[in-house]
Coordinates of C-alpha atoms in Angstrom, one line a residue:
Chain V
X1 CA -149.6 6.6 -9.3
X2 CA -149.7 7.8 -5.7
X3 CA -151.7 11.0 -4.8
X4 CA -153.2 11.9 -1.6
X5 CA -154.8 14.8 -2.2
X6 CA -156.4 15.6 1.5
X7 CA -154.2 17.9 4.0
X8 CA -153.3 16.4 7.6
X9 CA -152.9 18.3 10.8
X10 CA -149.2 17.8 11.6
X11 CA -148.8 20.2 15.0
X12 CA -152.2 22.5 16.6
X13 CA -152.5 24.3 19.8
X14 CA -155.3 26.5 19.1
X15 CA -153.0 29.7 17.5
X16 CA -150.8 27.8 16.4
X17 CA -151.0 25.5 13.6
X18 CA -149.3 23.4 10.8
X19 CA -150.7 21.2 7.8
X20 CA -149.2 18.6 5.3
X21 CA -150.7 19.1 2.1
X22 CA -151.1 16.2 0.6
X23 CA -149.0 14.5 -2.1
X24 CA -148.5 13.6 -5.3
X25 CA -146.1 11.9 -8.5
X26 CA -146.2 13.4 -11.8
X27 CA -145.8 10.8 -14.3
X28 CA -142.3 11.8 -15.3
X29 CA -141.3 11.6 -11.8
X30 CA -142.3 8.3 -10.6
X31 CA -141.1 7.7 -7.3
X32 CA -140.3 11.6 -6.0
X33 CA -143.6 12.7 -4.4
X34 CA -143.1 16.1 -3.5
X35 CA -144.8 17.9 0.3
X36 CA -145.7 21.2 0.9
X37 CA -146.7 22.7 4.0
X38 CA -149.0 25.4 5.9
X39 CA -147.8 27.2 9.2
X40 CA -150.3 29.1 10.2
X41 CA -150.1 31.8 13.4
X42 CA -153.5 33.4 14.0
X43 CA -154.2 35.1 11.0
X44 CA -151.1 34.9 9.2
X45 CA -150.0 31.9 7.0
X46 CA -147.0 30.9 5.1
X47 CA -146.9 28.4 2.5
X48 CA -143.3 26.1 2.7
X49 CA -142.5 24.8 -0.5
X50 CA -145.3 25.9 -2.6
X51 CA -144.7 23.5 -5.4
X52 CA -144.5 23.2 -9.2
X53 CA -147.5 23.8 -11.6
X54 CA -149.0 20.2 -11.7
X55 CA -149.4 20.0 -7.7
X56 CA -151.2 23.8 -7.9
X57 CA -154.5 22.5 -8.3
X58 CA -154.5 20.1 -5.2
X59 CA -152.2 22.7 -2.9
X60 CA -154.9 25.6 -3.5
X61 CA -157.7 23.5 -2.8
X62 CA -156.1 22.1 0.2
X63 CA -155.1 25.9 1.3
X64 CA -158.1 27.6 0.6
X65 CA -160.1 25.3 3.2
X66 CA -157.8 26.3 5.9
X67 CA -157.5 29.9 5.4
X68 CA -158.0 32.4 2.8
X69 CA -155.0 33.0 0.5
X70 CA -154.9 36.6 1.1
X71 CA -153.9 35.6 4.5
X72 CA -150.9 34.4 3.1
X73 CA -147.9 36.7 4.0
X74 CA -145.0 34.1 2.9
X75 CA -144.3 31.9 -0.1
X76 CA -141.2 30.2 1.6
X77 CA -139.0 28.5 -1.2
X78 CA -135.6 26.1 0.4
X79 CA -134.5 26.3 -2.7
X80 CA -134.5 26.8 -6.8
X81 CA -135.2 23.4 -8.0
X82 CA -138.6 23.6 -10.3
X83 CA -140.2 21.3 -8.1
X84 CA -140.3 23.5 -5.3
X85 CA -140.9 27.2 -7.5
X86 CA -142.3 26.3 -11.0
X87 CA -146.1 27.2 -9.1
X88 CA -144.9 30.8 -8.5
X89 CA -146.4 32.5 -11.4
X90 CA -149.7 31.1 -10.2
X91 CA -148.8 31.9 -6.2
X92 CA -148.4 35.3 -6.9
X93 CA -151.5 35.7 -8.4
X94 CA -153.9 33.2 -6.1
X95 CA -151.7 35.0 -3.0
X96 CA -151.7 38.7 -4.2
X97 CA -150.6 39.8 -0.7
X98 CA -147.9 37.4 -0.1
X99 CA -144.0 37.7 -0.2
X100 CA -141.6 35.5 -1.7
X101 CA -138.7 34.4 0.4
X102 CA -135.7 32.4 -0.8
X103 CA -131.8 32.7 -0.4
X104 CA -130.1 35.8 -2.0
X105 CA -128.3 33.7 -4.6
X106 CA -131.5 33.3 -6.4
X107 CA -133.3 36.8 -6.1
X108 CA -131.9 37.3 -9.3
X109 CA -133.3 34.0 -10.9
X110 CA -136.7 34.6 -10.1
X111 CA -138.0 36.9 -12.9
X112 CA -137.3 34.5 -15.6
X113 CA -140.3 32.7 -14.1
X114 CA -142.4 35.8 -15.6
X115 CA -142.7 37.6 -13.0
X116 CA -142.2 41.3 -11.9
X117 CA -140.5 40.0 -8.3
X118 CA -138.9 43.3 -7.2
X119 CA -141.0 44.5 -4.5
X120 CA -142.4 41.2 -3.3
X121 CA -138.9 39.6 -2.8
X122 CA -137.5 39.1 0.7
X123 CA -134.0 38.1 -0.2
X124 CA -132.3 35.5 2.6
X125 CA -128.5 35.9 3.8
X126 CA -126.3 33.6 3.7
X127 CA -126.2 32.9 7.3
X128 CA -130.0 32.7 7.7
X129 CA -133.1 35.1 9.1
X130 CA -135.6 34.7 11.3
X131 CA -139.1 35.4 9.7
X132 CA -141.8 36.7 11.9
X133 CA -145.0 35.0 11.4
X134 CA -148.4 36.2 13.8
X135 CA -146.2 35.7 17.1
X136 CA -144.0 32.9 16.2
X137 CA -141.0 32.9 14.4
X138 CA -139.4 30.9 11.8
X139 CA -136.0 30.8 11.4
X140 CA -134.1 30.3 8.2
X141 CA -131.5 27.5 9.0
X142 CA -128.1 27.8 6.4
X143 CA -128.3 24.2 4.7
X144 CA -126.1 25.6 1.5
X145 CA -124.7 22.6 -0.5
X146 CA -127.4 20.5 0.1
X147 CA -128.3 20.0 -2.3
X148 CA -128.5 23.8 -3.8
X149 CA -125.3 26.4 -2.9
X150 CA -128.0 28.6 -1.6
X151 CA -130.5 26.5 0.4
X152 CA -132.5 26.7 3.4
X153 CA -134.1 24.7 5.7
X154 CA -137.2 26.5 7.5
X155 CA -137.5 25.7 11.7
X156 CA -141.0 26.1 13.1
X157 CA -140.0 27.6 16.8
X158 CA -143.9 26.6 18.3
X159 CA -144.0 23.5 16.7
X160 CA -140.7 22.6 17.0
X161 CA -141.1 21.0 13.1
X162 CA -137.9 21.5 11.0
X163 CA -138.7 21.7 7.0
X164 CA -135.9 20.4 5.9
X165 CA -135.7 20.8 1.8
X166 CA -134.5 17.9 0.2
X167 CA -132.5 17.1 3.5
X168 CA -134.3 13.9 4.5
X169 CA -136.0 13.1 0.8
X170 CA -137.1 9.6 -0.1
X171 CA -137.9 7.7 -3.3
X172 CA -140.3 5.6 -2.6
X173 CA -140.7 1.7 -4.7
X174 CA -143.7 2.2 -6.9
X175 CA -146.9 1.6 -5.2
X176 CA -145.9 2.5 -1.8
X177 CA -146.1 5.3 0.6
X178 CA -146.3 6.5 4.2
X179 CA -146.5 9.9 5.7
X180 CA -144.3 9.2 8.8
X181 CA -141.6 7.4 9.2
X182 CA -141.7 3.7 11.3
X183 CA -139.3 2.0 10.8
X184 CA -136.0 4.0 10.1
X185 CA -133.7 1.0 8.9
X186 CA -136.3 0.0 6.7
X187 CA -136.5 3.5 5.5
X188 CA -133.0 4.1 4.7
X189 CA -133.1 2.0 1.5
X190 CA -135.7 5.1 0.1
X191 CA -133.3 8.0 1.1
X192 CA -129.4 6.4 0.4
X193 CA -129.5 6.4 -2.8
X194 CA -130.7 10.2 -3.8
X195 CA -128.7 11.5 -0.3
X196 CA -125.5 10.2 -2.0
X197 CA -125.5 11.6 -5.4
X198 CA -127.6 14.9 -4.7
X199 CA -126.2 15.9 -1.7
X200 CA -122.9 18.0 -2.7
X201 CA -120.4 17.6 0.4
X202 CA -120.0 15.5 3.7
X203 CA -118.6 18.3 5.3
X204 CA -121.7 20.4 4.7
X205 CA -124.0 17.8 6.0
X206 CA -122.2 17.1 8.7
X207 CA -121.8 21.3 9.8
X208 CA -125.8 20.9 9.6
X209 CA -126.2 18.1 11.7
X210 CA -124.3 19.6 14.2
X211 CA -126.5 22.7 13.9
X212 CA -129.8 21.1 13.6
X213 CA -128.8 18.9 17.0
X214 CA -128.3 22.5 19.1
X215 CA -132.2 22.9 18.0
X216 CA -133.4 19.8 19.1
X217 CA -136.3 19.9 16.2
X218 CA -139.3 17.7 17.6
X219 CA -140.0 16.6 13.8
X220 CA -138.2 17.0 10.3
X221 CA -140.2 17.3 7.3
X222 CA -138.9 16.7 4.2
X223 CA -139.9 18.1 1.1
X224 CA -139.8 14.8 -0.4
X225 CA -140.7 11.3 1.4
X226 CA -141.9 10.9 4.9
X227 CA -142.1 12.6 8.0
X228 CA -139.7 11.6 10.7
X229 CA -141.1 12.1 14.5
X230 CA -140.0 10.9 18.0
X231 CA -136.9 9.1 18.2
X232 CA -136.6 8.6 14.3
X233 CA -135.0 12.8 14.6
X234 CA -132.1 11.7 16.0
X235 CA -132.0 8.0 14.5
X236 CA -131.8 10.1 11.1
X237 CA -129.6 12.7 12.3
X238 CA -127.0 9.8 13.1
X239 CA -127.5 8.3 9.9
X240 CA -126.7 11.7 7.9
X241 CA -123.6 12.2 10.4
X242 CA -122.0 9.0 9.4
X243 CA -123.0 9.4 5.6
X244 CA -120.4 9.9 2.8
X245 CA -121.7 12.0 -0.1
X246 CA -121.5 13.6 -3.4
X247 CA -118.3 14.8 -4.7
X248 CA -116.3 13.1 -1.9
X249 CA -118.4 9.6 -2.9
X250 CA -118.4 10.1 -6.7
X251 CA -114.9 12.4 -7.8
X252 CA -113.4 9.0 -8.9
X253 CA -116.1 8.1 -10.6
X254 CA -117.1 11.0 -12.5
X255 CA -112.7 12.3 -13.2
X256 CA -111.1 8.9 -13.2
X257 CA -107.9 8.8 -10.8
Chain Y
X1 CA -170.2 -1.5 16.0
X2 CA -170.3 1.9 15.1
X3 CA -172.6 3.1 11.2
X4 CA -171.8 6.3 9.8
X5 CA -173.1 6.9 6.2
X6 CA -173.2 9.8 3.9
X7 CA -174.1 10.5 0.5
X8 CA -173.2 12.5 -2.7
X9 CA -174.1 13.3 -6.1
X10 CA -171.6 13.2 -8.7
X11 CA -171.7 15.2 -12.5
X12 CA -169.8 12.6 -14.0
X13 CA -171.1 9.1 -16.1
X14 CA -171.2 6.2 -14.1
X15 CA -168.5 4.3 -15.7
X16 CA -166.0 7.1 -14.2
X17 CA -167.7 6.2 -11.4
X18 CA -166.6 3.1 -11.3
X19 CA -163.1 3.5 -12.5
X20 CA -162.4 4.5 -9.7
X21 CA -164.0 2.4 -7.1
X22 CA -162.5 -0.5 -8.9
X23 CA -159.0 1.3 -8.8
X24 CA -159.2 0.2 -5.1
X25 CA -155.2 1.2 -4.0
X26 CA -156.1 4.8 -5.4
X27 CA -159.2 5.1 -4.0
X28 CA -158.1 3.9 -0.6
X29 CA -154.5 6.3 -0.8
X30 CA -156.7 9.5 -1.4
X31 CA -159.1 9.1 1.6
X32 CA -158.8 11.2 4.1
X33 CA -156.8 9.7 7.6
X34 CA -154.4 7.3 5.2
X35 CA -151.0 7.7 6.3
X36 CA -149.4 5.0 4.7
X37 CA -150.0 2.7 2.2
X38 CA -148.2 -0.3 1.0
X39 CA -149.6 -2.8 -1.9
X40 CA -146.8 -5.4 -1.6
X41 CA -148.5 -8.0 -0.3
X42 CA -151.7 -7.1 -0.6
X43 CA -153.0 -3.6 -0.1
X44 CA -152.4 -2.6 3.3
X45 CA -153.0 1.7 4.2
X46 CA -152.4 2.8 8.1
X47 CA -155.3 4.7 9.1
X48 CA -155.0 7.3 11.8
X49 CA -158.2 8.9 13.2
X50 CA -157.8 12.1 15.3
X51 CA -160.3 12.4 17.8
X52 CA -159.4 14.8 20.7
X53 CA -156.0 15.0 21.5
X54 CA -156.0 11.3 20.6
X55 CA -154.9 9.6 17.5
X56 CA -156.3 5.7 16.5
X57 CA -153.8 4.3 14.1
X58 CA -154.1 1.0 12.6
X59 CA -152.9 -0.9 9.6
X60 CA -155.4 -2.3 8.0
X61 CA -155.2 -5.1 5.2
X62 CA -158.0 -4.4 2.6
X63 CA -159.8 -6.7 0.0
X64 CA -162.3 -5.4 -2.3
X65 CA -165.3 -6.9 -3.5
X66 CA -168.1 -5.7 -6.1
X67 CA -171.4 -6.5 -7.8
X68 CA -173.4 -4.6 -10.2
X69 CA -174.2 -1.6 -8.4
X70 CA -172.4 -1.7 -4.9
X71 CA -168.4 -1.8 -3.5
X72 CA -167.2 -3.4 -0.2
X73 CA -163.8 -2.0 1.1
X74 CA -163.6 -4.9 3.5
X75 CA -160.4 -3.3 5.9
X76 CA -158.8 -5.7 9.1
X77 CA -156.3 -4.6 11.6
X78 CA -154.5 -5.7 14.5
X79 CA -157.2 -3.6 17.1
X80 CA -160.2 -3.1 14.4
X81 CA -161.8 -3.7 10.9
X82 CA -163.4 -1.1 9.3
X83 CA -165.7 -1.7 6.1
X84 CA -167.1 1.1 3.6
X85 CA -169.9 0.4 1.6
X86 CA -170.3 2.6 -1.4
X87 CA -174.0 2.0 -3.5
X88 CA -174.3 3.2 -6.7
X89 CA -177.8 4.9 -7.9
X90 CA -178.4 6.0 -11.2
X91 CA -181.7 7.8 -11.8
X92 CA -181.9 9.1 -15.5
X93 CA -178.6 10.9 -16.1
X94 CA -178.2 12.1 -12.2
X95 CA -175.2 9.6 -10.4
X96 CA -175.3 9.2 -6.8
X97 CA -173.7 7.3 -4.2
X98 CA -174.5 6.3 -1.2
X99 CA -171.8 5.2 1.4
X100 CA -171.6 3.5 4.2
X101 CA -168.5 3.6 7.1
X102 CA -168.7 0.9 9.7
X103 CA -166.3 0.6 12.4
X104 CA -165.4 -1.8 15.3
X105 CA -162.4 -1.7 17.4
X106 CA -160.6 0.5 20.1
X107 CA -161.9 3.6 20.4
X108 CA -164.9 2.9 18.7
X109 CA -167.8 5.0 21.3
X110 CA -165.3 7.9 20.9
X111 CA -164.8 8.4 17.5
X112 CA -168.8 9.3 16.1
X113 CA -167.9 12.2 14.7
X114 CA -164.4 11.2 13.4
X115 CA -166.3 8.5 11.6
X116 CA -168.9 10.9 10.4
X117 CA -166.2 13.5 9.2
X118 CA -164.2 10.8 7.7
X119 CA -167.3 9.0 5.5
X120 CA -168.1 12.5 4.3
X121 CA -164.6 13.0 3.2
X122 CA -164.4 9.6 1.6
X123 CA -167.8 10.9 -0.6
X124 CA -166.2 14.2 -1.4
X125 CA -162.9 12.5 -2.6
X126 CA -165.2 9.7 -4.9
X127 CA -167.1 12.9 -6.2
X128 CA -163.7 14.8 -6.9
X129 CA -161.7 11.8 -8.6
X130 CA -164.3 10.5 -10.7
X131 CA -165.6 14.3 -12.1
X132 CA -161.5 15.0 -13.2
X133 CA -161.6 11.1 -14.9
X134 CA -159.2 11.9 -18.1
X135 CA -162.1 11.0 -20.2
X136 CA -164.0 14.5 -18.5
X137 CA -160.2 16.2 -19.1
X138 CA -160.4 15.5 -22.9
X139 CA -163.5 17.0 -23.8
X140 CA -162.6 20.0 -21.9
X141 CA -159.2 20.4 -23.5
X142 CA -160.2 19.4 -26.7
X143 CA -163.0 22.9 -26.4
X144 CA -159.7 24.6 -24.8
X145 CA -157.7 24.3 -27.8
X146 CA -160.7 25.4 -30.2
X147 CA -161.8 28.5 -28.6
X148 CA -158.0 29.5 -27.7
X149 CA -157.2 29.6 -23.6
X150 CA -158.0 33.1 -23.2
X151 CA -161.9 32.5 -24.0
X152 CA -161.6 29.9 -21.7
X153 CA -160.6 31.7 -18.5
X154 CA -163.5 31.6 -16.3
X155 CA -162.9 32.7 -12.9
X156 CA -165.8 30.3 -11.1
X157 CA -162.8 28.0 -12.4
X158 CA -159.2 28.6 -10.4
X159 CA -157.9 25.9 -12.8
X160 CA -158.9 27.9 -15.9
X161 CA -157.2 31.0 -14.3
X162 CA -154.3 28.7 -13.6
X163 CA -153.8 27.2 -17.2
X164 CA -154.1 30.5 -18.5
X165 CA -151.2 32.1 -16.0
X166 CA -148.5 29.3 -16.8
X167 CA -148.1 30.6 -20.5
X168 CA -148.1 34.2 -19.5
X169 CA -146.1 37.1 -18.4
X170 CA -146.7 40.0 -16.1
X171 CA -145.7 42.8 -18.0
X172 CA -147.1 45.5 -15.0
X173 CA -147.2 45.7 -11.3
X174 CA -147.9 48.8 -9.2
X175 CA -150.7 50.7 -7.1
X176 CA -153.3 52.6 -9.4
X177 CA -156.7 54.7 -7.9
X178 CA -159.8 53.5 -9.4
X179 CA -161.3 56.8 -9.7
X180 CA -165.4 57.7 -11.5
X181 CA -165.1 55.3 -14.5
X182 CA -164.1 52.7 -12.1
X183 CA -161.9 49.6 -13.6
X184 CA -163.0 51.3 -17.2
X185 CA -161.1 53.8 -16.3
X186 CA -158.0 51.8 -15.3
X187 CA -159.1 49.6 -18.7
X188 CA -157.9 52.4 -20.6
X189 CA -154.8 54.2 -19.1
X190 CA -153.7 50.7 -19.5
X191 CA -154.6 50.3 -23.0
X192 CA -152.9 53.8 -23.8
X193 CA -149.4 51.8 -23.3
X194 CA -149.5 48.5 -23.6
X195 CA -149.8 46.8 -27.6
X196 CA -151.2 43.5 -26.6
X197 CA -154.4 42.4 -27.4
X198 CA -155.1 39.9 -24.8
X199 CA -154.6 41.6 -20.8
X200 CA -155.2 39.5 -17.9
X201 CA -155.4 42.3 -14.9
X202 CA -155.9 41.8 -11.2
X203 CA -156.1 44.1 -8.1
X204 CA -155.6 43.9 -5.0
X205 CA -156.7 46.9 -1.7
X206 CA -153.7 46.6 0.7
X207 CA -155.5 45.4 3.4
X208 CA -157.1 42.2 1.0
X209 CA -160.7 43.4 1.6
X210 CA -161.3 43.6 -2.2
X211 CA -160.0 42.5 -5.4
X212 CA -160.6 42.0 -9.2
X213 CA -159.2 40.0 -11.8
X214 CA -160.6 40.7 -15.3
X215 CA -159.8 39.2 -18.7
X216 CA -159.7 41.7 -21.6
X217 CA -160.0 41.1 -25.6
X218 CA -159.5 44.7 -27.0
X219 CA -161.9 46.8 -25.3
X220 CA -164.2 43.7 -24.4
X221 CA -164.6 42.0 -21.0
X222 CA -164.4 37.9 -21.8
X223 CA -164.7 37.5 -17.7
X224 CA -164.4 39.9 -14.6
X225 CA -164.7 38.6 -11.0
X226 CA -164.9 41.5 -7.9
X227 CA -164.4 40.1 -4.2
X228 CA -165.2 41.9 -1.2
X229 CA -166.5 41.5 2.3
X230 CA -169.8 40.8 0.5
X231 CA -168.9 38.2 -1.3
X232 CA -168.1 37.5 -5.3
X233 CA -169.4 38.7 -8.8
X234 CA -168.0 36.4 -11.2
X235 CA -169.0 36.9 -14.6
X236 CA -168.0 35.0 -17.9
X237 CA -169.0 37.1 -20.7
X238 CA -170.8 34.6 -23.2
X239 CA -174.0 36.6 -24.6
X240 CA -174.7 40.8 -24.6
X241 CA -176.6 40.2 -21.1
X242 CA -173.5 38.5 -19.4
X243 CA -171.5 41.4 -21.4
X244 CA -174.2 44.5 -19.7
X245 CA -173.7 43.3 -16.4
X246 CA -169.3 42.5 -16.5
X247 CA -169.6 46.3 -17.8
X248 CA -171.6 47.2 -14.7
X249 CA -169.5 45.1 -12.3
X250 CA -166.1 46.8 -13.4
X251 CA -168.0 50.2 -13.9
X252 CA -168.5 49.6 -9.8
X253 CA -165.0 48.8 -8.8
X254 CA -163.5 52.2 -6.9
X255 CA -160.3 52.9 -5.1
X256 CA -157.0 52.2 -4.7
X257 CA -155.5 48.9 -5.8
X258 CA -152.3 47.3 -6.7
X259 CA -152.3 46.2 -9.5
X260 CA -150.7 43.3 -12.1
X261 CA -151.0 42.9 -15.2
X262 CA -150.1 39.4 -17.7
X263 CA -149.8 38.9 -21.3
X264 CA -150.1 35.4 -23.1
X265 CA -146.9 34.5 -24.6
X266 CA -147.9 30.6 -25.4
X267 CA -146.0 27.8 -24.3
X268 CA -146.9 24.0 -23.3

């Protein structure tokens, strides 16, 4: 089983900083190692995809050593999956002053987790926000439909880093792992497979493609999988333009003719 | 050639020790630099070593060799080998271990401190892995389950706190003043409406400068913790002296708080 349980400086100019968080596969899961993330602005932090409850121990202990959790103003979720919220029981608690922030479709959702949200719930549109953070700002890019109806993808203006939710995820052959990405053709072999039958629509991936390219994101950060840097952003950002998924892949399939 | 060493005292038995320095792939994933690992033909992990504004990356391929009390993480890349050392010492029931990080290759007169940092890390991570062996895990579940979670919850312990959250509720959340009788007072306007036996509460000033948690059985304290600029009281209530000084910690805790409040309702 993979786990890497030490955070890694991804982006640092003094102010300004950002962490990976380590990783890990529960043993259900074998394969799907799920990332979270730590922008930090001077004194303000937010947490990106805080994580389900088996990843809390390792995530705290990785946050706590960067900055006290009740500097945390933001609990960022992209999207509903229990992967990414399961841990936010436990958030609210170990981050008493911090907000939750996920699309407006799921506001609703989040107090069967058991918790009393009103109050701490910053609600997203559907066309996106930008989130002020210390003196940057990051902005909540509209990446509905994939997979989720109401998803985001979070974009790091200082660091230029683009979280991208599952956008990007890779399931890795047991016993292997890498935090960035190398080689991209050998890489698309981990991410074909889940883009195809998670991802809902071509036409929504290729609408975010087209907005992602006008924001000319240094990296993209996956929730799942590796990191991809340099020249591997726009080798990827091809690969999703030209990729057929979900329904428009599987309708035959799944209804007959 | 550039010799770093550290070492490390670890509460756990040797043979959890050793578990994981023979589980050489895990051991090697979790230390601190690894950016990739790949165990197809062979174990191979990418090592990149900030130093500056300057990042050493390497792939290194890695055997490992033992004997009865030492480990040899024998790495070689394409621009320099690197080779831990770990030593086990076992002096009545105390474990320690003694490691030590050599390095050759580019870079090498640079990175002393990376090195040190990163051999230090290495130690921390041994320590960590091999105190949270599933053998540790079972005991402690197995006195979990007996005493119930609730007894459990100590707040020296985040974990505790954490296993204890997952099968609750929050019933309550809003700002109260912490007047005279301090959180005794709060204890009991609480108690005036809500039924359950069990109340995990927690507070919170606005500005984060203070905060409690406590863990209440009826009108007893089973553990309190109060946080300020001072530092922590954490008390788990076990005997009538922890019990007199959890009653003079909340007894202490003044002013105005938000506040939640959880219930146990079970679960996994």
């Amino acid at each position: 089983m993979i786990r890497n349980m030490n955070s890694y400086p991804l982006y640092d100019d003094g102010r300004h900083k950002v962490f990976w968080l380590g990783i890990e596969e529960s043993e259900d899961e074998r394969g799907i190692l799920t990332n979270q993330y730590l922008v930090l602005d001077g004194n303000e932090a937010a947490l990106i995809e805080p994580g389900g409850f088996f990843v809390f121990s390792r995530v705290l202990r990785n946050v706590s050593s960067i900055v006290p959790t009740t500097q945390i103003k933001y609990l960022m979720y992209s999207h509903q999956d229990p992967d990414v919220v399961a841990g936010l029981n436990l958030w609210f608690e170990y981050a008493p002053l911090a907000k939750l922030i996920i699309s407006d479709l799921w506001v609703r959702f989040i107090p069967h987790l058991a918790v009393l949200s009103a109050g701490r719930t910053m609600g997203i549109p559907d066309k996106g926000a930008d989130i002020k953070l210390g003196d940057s700002v990051i902005r909540a890019i509209p990446s509905h439909y994939l997979h989720s109806p109401g998803n985001f993808s979070f974009y790091d203006e200082r660091s230029g880093i683009l979280f991208s939710s599952d956008i990007g995820a890779a399931a890795f052959s047991n016993g292997e792992w890498y935090l960035f990405v190398e080689d991209f053709k050998d890489h698309v072999k981990h991410m074909e497979g889940f883009h195809r039958r998670y991802m809902s629509s071509t036409r929504a991936l290729r609408a975010w493609v087209r907005y992602v390219r006008k924001l000319g994101p240094k990296v993209i950060a996956p929730q799942h999988g590796a990191i991809f840097g340099d020249k591997h952003v726009g080798e990827f950002l091809d690969w999703l333009e030209n990729l057929e998924v979900g329904i428009d892949v599987f309708e035959r399939e799944f209804y007959g003719e | 050639m550039k010799r770093k060493s550290s070492s490390i005292s670890i509460n756990a038995p040797k043979e959890a020790v050793e578990s994981v320095l023979n589980d050489a792939p895990s051991f090697i994933t979790n230390w601190p630099y690894v950016v990739r690992v790949s165990m197809k033909e062979g174990l191979k992990a990418e090592i990149m070593m900030p130093r500056f504004l300057f990042r050493f990356r390497d792939v290194y391929r890695f055997d490992h060799h033992a004997d009865y009390n030492s480990h040899i993480y024998d790495g070689r890349g394409a621009k320099g080998h690197v080779a831990l050392v770990v030593t086990l010492k076992e002096w009545q029931k105390e474990i320690s271990a003694v490691l030590e990080l050599s390095y050759k290759g580019k870079g090498e007169f640079w990175l002393g401190k990376t090195l040190q940092n990163f051999v230090e890390s290495i130690g921390s991570v041994l320590k960590e892995l091999a105190e949270n062996r599933p053998v540790q895990e079972q005991i402690q579940t197995y006195s979990r389950v007996r005493g119930g979670t609730a007894v459990n919850v100590d707040f020296a312990d985040p974990m505790s706190v954490a296993n204890f959250l997952s099968k609750s509720r929050m019933i309550h959340s809003g700002l109260h003043i912490l007047g005279e009788e301090g959180l005794l007072g709060l204890a009991s306007e609480l108690r005036a409406t809500m039924p359950d036996r069990i109340l995990y509460v927690s507070g919170i000033t606005s500005d984060g400068t203070s905060s409690f948690k406590v863990l209440l059985d009826g009108s007893r304290v089973l553990a309190i913790e109060h946080r300020t600029q001072e530092g922590v009281k954490a008390v788990k209530v076990e005997n009538d002296e922890d019990a007199k000084v959890a009653f003079d910690v909340a007894a202490g805790i003044r002013g105005a708080y938000m506040v939640n409040v959880w219930v146990p309702v079970g679960g996994v």
